mmCIF file of C-alpha atoms and ligand atoms in Angstrom:
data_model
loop_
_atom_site.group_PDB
_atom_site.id
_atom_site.type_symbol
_atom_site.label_atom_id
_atom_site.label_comp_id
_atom_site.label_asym_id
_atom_site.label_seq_id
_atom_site.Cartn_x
_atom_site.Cartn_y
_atom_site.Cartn_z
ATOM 1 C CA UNK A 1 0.000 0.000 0.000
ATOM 2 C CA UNK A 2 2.520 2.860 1.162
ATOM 3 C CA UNK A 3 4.763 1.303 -1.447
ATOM 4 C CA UNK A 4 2.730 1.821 -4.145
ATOM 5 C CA UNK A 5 3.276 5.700 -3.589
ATOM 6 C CA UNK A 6 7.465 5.745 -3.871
ATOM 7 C CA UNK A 7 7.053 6.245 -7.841
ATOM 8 C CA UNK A 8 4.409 9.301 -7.052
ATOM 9 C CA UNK A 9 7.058 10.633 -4.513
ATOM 10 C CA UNK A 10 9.778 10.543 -7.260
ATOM 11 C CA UNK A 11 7.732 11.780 -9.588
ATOM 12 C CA UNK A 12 7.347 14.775 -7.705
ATOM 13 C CA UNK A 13 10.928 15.702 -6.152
ATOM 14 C CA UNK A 14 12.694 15.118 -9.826
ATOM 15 C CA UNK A 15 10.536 18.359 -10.950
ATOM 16 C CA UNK A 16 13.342 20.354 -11.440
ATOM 17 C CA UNK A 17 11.208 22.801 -12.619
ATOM 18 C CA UNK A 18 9.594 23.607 -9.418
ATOM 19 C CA UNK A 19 11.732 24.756 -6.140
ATOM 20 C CA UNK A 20 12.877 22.340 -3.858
ATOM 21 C CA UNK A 21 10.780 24.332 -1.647
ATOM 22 C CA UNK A 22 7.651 23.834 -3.820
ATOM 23 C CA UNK A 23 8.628 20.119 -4.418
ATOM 24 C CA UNK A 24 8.436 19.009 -0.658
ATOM 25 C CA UNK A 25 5.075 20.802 0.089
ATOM 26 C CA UNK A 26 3.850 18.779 -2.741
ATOM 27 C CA UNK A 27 5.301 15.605 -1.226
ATOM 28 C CA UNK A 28 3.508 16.771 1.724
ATOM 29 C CA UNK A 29 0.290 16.516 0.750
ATOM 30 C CA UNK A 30 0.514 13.615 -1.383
ATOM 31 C CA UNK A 31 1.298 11.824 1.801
ATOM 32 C CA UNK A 32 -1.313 13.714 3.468
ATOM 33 C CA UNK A 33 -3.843 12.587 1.096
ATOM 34 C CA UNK A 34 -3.626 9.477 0.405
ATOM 35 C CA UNK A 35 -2.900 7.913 3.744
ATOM 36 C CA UNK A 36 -5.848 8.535 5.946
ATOM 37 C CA UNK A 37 -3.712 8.254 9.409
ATOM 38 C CA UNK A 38 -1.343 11.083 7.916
ATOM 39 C CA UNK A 39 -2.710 14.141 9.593
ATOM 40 C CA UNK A 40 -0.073 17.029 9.961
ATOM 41 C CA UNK A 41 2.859 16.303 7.752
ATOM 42 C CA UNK A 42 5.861 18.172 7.749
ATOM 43 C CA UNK A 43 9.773 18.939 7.523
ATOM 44 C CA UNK A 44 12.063 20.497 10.222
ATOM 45 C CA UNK A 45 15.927 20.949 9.147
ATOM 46 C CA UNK A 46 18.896 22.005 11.152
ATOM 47 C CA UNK A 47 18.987 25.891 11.298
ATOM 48 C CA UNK A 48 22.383 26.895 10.174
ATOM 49 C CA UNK A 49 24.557 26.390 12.873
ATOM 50 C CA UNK A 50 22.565 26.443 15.601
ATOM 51 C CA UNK A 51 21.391 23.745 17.934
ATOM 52 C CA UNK A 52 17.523 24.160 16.623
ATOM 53 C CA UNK A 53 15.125 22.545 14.713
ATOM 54 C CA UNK A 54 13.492 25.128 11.760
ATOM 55 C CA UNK A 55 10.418 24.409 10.588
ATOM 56 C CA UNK A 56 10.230 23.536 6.627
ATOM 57 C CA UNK A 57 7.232 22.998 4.578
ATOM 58 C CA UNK A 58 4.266 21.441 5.694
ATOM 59 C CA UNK A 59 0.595 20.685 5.223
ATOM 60 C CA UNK A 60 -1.683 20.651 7.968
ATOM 61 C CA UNK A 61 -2.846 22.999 10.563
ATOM 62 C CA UNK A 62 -0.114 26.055 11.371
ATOM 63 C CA UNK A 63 1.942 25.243 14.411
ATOM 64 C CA UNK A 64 3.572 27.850 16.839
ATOM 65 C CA UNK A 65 6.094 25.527 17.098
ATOM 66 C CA UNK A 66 8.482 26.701 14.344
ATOM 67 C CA UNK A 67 11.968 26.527 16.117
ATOM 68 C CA UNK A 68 12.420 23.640 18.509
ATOM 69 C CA UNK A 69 15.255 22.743 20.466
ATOM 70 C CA UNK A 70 17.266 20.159 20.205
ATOM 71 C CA UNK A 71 16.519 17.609 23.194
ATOM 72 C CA UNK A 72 13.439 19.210 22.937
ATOM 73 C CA UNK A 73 10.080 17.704 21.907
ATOM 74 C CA UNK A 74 10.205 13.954 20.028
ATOM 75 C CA UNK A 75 11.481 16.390 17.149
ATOM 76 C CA UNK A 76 14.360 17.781 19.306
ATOM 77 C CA UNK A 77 15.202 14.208 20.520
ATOM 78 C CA UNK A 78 15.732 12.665 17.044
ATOM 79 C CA UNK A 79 17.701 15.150 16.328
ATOM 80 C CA UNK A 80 20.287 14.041 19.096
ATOM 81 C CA UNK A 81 19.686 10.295 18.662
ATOM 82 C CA UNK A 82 19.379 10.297 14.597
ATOM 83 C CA UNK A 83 17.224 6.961 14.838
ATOM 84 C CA UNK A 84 13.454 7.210 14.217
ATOM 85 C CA UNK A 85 11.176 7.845 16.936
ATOM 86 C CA UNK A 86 7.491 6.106 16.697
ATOM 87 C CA UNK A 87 5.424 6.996 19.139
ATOM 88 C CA UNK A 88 2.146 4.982 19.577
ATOM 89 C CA UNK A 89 0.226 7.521 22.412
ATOM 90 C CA UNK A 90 1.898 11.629 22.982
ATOM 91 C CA UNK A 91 0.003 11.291 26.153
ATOM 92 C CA UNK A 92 2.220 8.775 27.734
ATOM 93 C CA UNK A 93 5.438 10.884 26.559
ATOM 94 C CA UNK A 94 7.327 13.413 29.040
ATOM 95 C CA UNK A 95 9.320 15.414 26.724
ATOM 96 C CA UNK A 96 6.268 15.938 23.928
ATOM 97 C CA UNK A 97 5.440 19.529 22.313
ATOM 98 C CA UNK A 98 1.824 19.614 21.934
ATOM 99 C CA UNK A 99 0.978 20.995 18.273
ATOM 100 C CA UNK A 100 -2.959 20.615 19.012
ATOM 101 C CA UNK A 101 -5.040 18.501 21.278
ATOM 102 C CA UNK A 102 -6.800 16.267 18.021
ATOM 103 C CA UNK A 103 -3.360 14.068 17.741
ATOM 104 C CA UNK A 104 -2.726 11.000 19.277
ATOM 105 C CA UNK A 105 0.026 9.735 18.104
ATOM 106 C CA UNK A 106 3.647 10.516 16.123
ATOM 107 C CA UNK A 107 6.094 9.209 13.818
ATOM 108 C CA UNK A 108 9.949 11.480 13.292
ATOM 109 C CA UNK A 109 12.404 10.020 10.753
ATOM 110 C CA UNK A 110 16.122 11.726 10.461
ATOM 111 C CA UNK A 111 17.086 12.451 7.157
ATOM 112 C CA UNK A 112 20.582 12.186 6.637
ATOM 113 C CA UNK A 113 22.751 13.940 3.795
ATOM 114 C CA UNK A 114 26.076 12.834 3.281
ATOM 115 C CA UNK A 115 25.852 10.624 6.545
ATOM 116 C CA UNK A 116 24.998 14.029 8.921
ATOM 117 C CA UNK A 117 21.514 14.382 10.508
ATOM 118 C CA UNK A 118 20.421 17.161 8.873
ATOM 119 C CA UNK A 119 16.362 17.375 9.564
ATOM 120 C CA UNK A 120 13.449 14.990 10.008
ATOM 121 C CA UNK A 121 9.995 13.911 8.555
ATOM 122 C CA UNK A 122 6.978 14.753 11.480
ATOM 123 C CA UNK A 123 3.916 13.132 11.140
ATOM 124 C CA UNK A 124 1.156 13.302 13.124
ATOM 125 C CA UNK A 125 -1.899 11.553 13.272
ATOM 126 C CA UNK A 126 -4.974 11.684 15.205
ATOM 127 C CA UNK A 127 -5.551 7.956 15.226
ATOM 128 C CA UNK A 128 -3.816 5.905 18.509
ATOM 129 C CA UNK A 129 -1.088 3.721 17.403
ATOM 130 C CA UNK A 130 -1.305 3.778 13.702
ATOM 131 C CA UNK A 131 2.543 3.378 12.941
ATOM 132 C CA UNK A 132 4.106 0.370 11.634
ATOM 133 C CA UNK A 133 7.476 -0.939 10.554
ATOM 134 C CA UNK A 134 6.075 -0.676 6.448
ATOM 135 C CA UNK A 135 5.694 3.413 7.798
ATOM 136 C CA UNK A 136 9.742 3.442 8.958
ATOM 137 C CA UNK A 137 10.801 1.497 6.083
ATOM 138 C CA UNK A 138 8.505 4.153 3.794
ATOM 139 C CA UNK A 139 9.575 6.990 4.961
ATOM 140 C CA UNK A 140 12.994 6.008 5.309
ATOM 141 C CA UNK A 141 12.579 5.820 1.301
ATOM 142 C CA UNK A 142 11.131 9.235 1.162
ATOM 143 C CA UNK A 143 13.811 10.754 3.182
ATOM 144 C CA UNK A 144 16.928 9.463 0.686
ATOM 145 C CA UNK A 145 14.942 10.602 -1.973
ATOM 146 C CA UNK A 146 14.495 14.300 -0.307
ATOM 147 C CA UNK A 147 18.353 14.171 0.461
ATOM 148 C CA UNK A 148 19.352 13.616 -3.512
ATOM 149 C CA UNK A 149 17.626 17.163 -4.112
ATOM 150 C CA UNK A 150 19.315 19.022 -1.063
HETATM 151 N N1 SME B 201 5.112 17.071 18.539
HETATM 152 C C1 SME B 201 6.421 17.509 18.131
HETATM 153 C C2 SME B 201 6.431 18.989 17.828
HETATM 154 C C3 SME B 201 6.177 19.313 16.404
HETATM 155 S S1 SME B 201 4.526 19.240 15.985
HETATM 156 O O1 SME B 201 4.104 17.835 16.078
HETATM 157 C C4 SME B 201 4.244 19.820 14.485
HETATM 158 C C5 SME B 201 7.445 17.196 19.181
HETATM 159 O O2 SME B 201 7.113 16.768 20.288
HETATM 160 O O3 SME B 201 8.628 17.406 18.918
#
């Protein structure tokens, strides 16, 4: 099912045409519309050189929370521990940045350019526990594509 998407998602970041900016808004909302569990879905990436997450393009309702920490949030941790962080209910989580009170549960992959931990995939969803390995291993796949146009 999620695999059938990987040739829509390459379709769409080897637009050269568009920005790169442009490209992963798109990306956003394809995942955002076709898989019904994918409620906010966005990018945060490294600002400069500073120990922060910045918020990148997104679809979904607007969040305050456009800088994060690192350490901070599931965002700011898998920033520190560059592994993916699934979490099946926010409401058992300690260090959790609430984005709105409708989502239940979280996914954050790294992505990784050149081998360095450069940002992260967020997804949210308001269904409990809706993340499975076939997610990691998908996004995973969207997240080497991203880095080839970076
Ligand atoms: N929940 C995240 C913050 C980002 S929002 O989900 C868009 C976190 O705990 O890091």
């Amino acid at each position: 099912m999620l695999a059938s998407l990987k040739p829509k998602v390459t379709t769409i970041l080897s637009n050269n045409v568009e920005s790169v900016e442009n490209r992963l808004t798109e990306l956003c909302k394809l995942l955002s519309d076709s898989v019904e569990y994918y409620d906010w879905v966005g990018f945060y990436f490294k600002n400069g050189d500073k120990e922060e997450l910045k918020l990148g393009p997104y679809v979904g309702e607007p969040t305050d929370h456009t800088i994060i920490p690192f350490g901070k949030g599931i965002c700011g941790q898998v920033a520190l521990s560059n592994e993916n962080f699934v979490v099946p209910d926010v409401a058992a989580q300690d260090n959790y940045i609430a984005c709105s009170i409708t989502v239940k549960s979280e996914i954050v992959v790294p992505l990784f350019k050149n081998g360095e931990n450069i940002g992260q995939i967020d997804i949210d969803s308001n269904t409990p526990d809706p993340f499975t390995e076939e997610d990691e291993r998908f996004l995973e796949f969207v997240n080497q594509e991203v880095s080839q146009i970076l």
